[in-house]
CSV table of C-alpha atoms in Angstrom, one decimal:
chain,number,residue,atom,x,y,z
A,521,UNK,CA,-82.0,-102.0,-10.1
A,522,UNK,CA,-85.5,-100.6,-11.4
A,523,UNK,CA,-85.4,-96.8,-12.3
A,524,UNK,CA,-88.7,-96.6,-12.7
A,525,UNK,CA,-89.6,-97.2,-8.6
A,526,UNK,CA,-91.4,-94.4,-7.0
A,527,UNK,CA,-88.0,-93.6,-4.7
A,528,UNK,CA,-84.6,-94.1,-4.9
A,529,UNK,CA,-81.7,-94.8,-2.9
A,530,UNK,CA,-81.2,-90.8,-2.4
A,531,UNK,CA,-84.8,-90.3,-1.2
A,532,UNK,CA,-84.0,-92.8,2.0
A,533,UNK,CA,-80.7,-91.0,2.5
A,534,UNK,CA,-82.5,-88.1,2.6
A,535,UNK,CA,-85.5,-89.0,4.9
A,536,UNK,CA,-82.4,-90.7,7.4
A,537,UNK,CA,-81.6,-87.0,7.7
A,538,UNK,CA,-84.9,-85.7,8.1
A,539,UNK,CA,-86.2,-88.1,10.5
A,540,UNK,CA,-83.2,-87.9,12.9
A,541,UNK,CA,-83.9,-86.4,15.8
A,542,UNK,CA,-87.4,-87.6,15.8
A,543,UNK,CA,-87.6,-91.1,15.7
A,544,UNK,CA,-85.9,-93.9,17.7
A,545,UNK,CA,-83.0,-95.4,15.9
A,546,UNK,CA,-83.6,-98.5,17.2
A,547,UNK,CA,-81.2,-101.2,18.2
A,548,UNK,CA,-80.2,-104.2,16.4
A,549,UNK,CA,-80.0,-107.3,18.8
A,550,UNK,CA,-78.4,-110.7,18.5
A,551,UNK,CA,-81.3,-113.2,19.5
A,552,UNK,CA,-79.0,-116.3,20.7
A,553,UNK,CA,-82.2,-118.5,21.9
A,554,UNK,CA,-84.4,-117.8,18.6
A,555,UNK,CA,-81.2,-118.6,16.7
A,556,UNK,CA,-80.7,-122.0,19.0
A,557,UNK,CA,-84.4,-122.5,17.8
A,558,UNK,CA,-84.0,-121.7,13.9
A,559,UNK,CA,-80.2,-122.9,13.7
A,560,UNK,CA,-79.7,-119.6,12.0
A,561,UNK,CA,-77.5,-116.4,13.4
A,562,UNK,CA,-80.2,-114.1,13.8
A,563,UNK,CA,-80.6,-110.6,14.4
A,564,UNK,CA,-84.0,-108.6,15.2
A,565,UNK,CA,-85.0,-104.9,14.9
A,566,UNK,CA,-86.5,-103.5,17.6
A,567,UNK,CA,-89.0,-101.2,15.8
A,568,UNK,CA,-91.4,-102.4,19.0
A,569,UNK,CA,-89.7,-99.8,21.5
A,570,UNK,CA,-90.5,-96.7,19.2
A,571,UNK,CA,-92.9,-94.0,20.9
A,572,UNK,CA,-96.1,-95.5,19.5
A,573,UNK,CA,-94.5,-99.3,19.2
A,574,UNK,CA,-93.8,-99.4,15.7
A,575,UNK,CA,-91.7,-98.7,12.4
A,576,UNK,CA,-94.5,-96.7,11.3
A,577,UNK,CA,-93.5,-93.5,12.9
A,578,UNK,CA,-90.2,-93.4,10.3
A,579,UNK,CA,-92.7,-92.5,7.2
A,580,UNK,CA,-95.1,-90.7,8.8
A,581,UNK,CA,-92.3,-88.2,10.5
A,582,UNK,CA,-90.8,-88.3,6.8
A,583,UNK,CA,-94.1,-87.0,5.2
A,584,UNK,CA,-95.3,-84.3,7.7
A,585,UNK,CA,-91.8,-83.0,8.0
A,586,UNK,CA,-92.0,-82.6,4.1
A,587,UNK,CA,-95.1,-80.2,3.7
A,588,UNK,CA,-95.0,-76.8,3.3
A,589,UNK,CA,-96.8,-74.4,5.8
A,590,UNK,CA,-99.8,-73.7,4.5
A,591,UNK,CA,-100.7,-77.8,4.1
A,592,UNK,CA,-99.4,-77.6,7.8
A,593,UNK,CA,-101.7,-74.8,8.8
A,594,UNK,CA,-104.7,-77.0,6.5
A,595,UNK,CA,-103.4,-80.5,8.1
A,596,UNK,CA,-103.4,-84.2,7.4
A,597,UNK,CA,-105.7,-87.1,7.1
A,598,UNK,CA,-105.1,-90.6,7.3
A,599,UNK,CA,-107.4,-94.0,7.1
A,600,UNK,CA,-105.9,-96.9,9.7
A,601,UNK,CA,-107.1,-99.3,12.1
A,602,UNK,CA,-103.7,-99.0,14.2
A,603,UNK,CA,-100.0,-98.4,14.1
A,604,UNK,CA,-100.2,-96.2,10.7
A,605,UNK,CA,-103.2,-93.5,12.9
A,606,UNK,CA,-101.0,-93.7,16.4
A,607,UNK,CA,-97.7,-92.4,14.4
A,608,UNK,CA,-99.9,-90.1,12.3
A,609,UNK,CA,-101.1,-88.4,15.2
A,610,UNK,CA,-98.6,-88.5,17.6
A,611,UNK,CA,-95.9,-86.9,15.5
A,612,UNK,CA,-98.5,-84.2,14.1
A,613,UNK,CA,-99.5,-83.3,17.9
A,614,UNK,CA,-95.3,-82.7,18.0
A,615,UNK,CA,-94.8,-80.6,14.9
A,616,UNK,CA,-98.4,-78.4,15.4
A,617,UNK,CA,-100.1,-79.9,12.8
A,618,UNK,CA,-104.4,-80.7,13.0
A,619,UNK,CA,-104.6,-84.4,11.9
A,620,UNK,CA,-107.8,-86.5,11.3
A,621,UNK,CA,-108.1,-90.0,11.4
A,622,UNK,CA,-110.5,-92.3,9.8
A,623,UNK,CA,-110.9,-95.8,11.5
A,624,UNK,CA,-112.9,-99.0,10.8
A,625,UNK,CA,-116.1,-98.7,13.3
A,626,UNK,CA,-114.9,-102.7,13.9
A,627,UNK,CA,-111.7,-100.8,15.4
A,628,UNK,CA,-110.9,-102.0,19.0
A,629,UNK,CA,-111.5,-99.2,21.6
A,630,UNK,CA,-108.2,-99.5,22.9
A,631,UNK,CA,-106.7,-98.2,19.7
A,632,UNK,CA,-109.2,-95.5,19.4
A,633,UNK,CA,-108.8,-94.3,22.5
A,634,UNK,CA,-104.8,-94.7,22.0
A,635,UNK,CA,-105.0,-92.3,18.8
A,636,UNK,CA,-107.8,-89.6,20.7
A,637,UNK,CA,-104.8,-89.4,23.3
A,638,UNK,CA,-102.6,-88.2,21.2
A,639,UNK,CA,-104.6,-84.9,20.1
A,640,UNK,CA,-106.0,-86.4,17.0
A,641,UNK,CA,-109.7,-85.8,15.2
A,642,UNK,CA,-111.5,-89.6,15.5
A,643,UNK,CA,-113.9,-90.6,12.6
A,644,UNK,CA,-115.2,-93.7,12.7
A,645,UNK,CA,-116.8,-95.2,9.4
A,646,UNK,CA,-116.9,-98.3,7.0
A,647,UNK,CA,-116.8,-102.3,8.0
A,648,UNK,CA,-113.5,-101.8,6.5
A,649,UNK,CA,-109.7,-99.8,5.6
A,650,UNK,CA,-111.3,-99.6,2.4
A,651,UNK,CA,-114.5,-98.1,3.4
A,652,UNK,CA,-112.6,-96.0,5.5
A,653,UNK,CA,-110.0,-94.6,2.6
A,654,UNK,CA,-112.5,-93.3,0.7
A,655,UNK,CA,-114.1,-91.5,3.5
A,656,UNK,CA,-111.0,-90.2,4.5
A,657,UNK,CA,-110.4,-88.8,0.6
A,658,UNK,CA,-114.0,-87.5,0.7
A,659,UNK,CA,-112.9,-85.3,3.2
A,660,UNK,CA,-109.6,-84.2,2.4
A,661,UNK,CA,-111.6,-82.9,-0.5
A,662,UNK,CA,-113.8,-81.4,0.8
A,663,UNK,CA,-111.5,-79.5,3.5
A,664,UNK,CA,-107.9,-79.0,1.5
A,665,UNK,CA,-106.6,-81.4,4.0
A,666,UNK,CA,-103.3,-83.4,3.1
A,667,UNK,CA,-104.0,-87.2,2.9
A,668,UNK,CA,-101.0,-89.5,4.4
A,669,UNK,CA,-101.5,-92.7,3.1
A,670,UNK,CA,-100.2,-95.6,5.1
A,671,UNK,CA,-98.0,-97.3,2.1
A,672,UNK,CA,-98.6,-96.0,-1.0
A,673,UNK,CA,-96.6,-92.9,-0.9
A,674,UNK,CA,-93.6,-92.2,-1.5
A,675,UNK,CA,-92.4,-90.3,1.4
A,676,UNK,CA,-93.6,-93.1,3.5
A,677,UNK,CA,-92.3,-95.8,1.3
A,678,UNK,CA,-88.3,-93.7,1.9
A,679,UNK,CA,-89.1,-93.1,5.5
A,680,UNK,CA,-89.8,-96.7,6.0
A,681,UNK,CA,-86.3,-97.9,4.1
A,682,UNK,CA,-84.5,-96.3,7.3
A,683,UNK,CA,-84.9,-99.5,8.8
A,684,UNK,CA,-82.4,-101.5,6.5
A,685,UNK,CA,-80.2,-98.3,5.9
A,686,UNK,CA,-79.7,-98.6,9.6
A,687,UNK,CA,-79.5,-102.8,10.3
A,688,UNK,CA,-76.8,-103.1,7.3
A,689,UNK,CA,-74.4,-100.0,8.4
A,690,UNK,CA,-74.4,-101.7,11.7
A,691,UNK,CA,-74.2,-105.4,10.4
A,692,UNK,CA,-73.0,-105.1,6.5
A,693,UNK,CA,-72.2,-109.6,6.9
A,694,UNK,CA,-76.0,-110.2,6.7
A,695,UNK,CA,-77.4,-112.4,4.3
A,696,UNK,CA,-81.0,-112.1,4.0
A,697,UNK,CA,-83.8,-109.7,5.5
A,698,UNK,CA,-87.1,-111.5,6.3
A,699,UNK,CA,-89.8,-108.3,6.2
A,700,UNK,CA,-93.7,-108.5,7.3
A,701,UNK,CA,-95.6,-107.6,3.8
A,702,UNK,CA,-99.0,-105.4,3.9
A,703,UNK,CA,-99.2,-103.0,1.6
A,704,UNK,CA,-95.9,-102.9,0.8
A,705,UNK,CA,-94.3,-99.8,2.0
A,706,UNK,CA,-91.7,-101.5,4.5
A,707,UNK,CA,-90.7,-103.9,1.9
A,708,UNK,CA,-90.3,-101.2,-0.5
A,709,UNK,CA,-87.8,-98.9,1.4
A,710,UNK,CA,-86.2,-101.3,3.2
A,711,UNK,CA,-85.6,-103.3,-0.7
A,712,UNK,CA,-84.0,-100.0,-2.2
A,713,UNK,CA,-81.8,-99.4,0.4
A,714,UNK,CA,-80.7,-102.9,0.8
A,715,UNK,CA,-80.0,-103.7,-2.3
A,716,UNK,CA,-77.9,-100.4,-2.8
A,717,UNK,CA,-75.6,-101.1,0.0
A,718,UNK,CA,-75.8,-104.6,-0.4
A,719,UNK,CA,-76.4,-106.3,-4.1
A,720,UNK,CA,-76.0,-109.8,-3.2
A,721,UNK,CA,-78.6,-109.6,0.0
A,722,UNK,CA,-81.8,-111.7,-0.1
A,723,UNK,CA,-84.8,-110.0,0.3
A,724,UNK,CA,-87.8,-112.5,1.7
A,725,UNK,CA,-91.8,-110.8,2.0
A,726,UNK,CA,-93.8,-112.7,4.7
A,727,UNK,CA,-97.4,-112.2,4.6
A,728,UNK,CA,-100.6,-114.1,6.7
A,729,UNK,CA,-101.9,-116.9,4.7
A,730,UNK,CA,-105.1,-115.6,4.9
A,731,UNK,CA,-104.1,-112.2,3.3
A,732,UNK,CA,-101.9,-113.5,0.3
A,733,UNK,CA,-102.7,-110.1,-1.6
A,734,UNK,CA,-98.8,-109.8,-3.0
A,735,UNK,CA,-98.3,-113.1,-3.6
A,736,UNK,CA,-101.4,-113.2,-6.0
A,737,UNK,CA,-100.2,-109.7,-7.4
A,738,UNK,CA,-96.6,-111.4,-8.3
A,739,UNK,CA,-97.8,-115.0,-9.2
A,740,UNK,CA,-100.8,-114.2,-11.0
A,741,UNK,CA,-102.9,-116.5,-8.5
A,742,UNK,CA,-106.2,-116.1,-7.4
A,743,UNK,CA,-105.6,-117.2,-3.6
A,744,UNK,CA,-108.8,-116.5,-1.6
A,745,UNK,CA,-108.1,-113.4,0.5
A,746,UNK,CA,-109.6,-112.5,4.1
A,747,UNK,CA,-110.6,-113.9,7.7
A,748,UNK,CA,-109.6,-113.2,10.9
A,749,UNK,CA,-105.9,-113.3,11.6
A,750,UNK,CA,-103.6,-112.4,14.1
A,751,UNK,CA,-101.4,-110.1,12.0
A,752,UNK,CA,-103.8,-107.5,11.6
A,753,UNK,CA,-101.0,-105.2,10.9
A,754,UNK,CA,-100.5,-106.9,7.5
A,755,UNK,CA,-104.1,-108.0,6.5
A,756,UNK,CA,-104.3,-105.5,3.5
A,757,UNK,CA,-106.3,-107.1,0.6
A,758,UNK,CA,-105.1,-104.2,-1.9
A,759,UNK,CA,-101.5,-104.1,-2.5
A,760,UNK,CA,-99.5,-100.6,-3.6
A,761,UNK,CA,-99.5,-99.5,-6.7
A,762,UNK,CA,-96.3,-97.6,-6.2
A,763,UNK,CA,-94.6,-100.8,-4.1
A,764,UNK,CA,-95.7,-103.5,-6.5
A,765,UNK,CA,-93.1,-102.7,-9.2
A,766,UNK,CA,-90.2,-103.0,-6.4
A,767,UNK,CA,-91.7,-106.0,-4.9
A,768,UNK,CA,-91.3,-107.7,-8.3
A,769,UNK,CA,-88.1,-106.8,-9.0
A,770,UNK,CA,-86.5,-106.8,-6.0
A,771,UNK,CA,-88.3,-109.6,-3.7
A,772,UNK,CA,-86.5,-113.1,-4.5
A,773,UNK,CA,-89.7,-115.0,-2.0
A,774,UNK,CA,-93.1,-114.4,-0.7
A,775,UNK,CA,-94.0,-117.0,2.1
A,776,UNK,CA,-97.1,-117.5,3.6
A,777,UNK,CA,-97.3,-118.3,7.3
A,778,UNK,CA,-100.4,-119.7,9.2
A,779,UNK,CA,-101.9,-118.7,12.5
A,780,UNK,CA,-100.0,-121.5,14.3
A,781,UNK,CA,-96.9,-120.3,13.6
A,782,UNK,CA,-97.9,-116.8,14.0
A,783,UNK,CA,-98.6,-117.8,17.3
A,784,UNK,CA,-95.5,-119.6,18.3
A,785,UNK,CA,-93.4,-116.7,16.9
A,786,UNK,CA,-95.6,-114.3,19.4
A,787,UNK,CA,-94.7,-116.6,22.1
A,788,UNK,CA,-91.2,-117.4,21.0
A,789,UNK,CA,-90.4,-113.5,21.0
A,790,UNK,CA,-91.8,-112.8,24.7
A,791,UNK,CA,-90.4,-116.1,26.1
A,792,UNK,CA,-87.4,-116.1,24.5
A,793,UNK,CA,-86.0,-112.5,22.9
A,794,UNK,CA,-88.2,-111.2,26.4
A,795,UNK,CA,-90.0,-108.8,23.8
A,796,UNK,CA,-93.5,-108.2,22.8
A,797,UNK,CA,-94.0,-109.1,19.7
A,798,UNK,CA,-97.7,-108.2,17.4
A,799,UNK,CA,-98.8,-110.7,15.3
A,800,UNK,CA,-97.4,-108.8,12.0
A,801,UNK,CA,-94.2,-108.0,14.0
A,802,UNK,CA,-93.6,-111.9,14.5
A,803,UNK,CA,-94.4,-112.7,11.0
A,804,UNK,CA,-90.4,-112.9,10.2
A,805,UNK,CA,-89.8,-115.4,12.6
A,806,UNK,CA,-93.1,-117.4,11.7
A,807,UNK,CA,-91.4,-118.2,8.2
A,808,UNK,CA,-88.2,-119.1,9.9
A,809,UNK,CA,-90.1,-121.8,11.7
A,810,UNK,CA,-92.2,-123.0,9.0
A,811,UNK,CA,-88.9,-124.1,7.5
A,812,UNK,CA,-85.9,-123.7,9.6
A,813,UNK,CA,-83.4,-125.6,6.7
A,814,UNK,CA,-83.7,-122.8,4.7
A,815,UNK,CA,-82.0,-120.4,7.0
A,816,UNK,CA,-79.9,-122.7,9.0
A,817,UNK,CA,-76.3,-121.2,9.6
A,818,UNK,CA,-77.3,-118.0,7.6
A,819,UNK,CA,-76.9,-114.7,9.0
A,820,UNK,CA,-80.9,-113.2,8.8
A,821,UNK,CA,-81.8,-109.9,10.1
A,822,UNK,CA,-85.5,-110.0,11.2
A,823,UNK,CA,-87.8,-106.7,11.2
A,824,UNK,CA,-89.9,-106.7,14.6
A,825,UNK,CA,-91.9,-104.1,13.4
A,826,UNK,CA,-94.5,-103.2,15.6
A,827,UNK,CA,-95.5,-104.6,19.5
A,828,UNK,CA,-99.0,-103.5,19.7
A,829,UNK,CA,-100.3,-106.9,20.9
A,830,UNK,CA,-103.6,-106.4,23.5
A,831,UNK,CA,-102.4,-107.7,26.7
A,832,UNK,CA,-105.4,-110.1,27.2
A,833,UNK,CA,-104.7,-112.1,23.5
A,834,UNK,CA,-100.8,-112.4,24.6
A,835,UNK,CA,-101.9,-114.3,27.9
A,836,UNK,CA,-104.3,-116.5,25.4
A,837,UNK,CA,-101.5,-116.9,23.1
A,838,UNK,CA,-98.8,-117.9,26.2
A,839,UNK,CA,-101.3,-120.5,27.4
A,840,UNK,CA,-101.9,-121.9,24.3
A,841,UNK,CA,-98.6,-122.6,23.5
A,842,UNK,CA,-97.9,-124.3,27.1
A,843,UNK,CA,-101.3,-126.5,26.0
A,844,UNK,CA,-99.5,-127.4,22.5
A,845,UNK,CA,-95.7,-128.2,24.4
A,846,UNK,CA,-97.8,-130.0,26.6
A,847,UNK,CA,-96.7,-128.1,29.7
A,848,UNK,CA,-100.3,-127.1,30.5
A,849,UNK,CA,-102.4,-130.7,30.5
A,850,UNK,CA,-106.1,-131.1,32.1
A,851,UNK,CA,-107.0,-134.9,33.2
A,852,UNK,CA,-110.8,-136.4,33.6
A,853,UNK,CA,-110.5,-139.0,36.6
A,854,UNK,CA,-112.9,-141.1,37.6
A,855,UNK,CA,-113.1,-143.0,41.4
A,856,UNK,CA,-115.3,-143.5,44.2
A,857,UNK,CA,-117.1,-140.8,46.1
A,858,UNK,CA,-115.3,-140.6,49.3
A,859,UNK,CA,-114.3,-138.8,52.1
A,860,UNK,CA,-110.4,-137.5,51.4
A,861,UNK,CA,-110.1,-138.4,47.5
A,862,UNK,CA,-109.5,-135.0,46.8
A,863,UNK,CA,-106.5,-134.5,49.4
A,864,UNK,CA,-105.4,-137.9,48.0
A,865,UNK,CA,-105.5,-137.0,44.1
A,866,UNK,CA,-104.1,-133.6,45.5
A,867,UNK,CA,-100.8,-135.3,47.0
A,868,UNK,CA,-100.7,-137.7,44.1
A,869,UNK,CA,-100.0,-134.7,41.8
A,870,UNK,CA,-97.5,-132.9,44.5
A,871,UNK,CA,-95.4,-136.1,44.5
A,872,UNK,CA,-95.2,-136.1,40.9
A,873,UNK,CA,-94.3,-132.3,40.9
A,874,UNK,CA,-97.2,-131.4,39.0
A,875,UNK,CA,-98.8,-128.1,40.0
A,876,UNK,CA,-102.3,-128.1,40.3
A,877,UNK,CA,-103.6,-124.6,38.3
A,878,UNK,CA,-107.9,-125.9,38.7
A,879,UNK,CA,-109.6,-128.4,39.9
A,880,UNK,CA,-113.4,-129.4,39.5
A,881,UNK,CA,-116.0,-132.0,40.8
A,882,UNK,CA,-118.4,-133.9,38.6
A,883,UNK,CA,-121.1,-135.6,40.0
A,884,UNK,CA,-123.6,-135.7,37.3
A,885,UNK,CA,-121.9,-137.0,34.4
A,886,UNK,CA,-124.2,-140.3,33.2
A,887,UNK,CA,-121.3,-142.1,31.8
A,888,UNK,CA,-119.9,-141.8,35.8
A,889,UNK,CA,-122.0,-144.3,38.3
A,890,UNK,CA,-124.7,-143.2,40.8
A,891,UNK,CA,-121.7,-143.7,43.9
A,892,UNK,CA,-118.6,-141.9,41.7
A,893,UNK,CA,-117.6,-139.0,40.9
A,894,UNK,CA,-115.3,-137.3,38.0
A,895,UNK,CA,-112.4,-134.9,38.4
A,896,UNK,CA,-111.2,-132.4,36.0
A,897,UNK,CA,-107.9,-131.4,36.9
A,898,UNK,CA,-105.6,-128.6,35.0
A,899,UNK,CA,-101.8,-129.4,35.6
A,900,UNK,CA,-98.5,-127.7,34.8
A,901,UNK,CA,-95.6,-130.5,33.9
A,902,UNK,CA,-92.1,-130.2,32.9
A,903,UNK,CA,-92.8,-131.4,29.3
A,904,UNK,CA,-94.6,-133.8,27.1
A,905,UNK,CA,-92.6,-136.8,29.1
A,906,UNK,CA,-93.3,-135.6,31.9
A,907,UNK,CA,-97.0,-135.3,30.9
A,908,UNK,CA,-97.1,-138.8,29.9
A,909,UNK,CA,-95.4,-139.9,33.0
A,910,UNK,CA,-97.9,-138.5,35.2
A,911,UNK,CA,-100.7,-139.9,33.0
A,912,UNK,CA,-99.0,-143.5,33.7
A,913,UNK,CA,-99.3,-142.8,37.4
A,914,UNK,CA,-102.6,-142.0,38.1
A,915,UNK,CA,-103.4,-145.5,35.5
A,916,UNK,CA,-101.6,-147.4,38.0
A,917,UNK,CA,-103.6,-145.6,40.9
A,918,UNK,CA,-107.2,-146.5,39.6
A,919,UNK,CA,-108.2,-143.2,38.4
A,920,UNK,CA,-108.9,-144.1,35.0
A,921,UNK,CA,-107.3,-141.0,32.9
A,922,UNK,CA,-108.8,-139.0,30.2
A,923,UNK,CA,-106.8,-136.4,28.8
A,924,UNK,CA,-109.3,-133.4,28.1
A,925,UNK,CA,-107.5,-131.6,24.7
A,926,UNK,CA,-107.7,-127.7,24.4
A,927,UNK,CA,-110.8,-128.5,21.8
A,928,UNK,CA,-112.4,-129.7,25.1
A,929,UNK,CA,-113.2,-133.3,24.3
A,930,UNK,CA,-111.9,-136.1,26.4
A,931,UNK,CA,-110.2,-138.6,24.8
A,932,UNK,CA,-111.9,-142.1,26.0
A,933,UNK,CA,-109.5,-144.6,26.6
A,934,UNK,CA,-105.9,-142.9,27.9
């Protein structure tokens, strides 16, 4: 292994010691239904039931615990749009120490409001983390405060490598770790410690397609970065310099995953593990669907690292996967204007065991003639058979059936 990393195998020993006490050693769960669904033996990581929902409170305990007083007396500043501010300033509020944050002004209130609760200083400035990190160096300048960087530190980076210290005491048989990649602290720690207790394990990074930033660092590519993904936790377009080098060395893969899958894993961890899952904390599992013959019959621990999902995109995401299983289906039908259609389309769907979720009238639509009327009606079904069978029915009953498609377009002709 590298000698020339930032931390070694001793520093996450250490910060195992130091953080104990403080942070949540989290459990290590089988997952029987997401391995049913990958054919692997899979075990997650519950990082999502620390204090503030996520890994990040490992490092950030780690680094505060390690200054001296007077830096305590002065205090700590740190740049973040999420998990990285809550731990900062939760755990500072804990040990007495003043903490400023620097967020985004694009930062969701919800998370602003989350990190003011727990005593912090709020300053908002920049478009982006970037903006933001120089504004928060400006003022640890200017006012002697101690600056906590989210990955590129190395008391972070051996806080953070807790995690694997922790999944392979418990389960030593596994084969691979599959880890979210930002900016690399995560990976870092958790690769040093792995491979120390563990030599022949397979380290895997996953990062958003849209946010390939280590995968260009390693491959020498020029992959566009940016846009608007759902793991926000691991949209960093600047990689570590201090967690690049063990990246290299250490990191046999870096797969990209797209927003579909993203999404599936999201829903796949609250419908199936019954855990809530953000984007960057599915991102594990999103590889494992992309290609589910790489990991079949392989024992894989996955890293749910953080479950700071907003309640209102989970319930999107939820419905959105019923739409794509074909669970949730809206039909266009078309029949005379008469007294009692509506009861009779109404029964039609009860004695198919369809439940009606909406229902509306249409009596304006030009392709519809002067004495019809259209339907819209949003079904629940079994499955995609069921779906179809449904679809078959109301053909033989005259109503003409368009399916209308999440996109919103009707298809003409069945």
């Amino acid at each position: 292994m590298g000698s020339g990393f930032a931390i070694s195998f001793a520093d996450i020993e250490a910060a195992a010691r130091t953080i104990e006490g403080h942070v949540l050693k989290t459990p290590l769960m089988p997952a029987p239904r997401l391995s049913a669904l990958t054919g692997a033996e899979i075990f997650v990581k519950h990082e999502n039931m620390q204090a503030t929902a996520s890994f990040k409170e490992r490092g950030a305990v780690n680094k505060l615990r390690s200054l001296n007083d007077d830096e305590k007396r002065r205090g700590v500043i740190a740049m973040s749009a999420g998990n990285h501010a809550q731990a900062v300033a939760y755990h500072a509020r804990r040990f007495g120490i003043p903490a400023t944050i620097v967020m985004p002004e694009t930062t969701p209130l919800v998370k602003i409001e989350n990190t003011r609760a727990y005593g912090a200083e709020i300053v908002l400035f920049g478009e982006t983390l970037y903006e933001s990190a120089q504004k928060a160096r400006e003022i640890a300048a200017e006012k002697s405060l101690v600056f906590v960087h989210p990955y590129d530190d190395a008391a972070v980076m051996a806080g953070q490598g807790t995690v694997a210290l922790e999944m392979l005491r418990e389960a030593p048989d596994l084969d691979m770790l599959l880890i979210p990649l930002g900016g690399g602290g995560l990976m870092a720690g958790n690769a040093i410690a792995a491979k120390a207790l563990k030599p022949s394990i397979e380290m895997i990074g996953i990062e958003a397609a849209l946010f390939p930033s280590f995968h260009n660092a390693v491959h020498g590519t020029e992959m566009p970065i940016g846009g608007a993904t759902l793991a926000e936790g691991i949209a960093v377009k600047t990689v570590g310099t201090q967690t690049l080098p063990v990246i290299k060395e250490l990191v046999s893969d870096i797969v990209l995953v797209g927003e579909d899958l993203i999404e599936r894993a999201v829903n796949a961890y609250a419908t199936l593990q019954h855990t809530l899952a953000e984007g960057a904390g599915a991102a594990g599992l999103a590889a494992m669907l992309k290609e589910p013959e790489r990991y079949r019959g392989r024992k894989v621990g996955l890293v749910l690292c953080g479950g700071n999902i907003d309640p209102r995109l989970l319930a999107a995401i939820m419905v959105r996967e019923l739409e794509r299983e074909q669970r949730i289906a809206a039909f266009r039908l078309t029949a005379s204007d008469r007294p009692g259609l509506l009861g009779k389309v109404a029964s039609l769907f009860g004695a198919l065991g369809a439940n009606i979720l909406e229902v509306s009238h249409g009596r304006l639509f030009l392709d519809v003639p002067a004495k019809g009327v259209t339907l819209d009606v949003t079904v629940e079904t079994r499955d995609e058979a069921h779906t179809a069978a449904i679809e078959e029915a109301l053909r033989k009953e005259g109503f003409a059936p368009r399916r209308i498609y999440p996109r919103g377009l009707a298809e003409p002709g069945g």
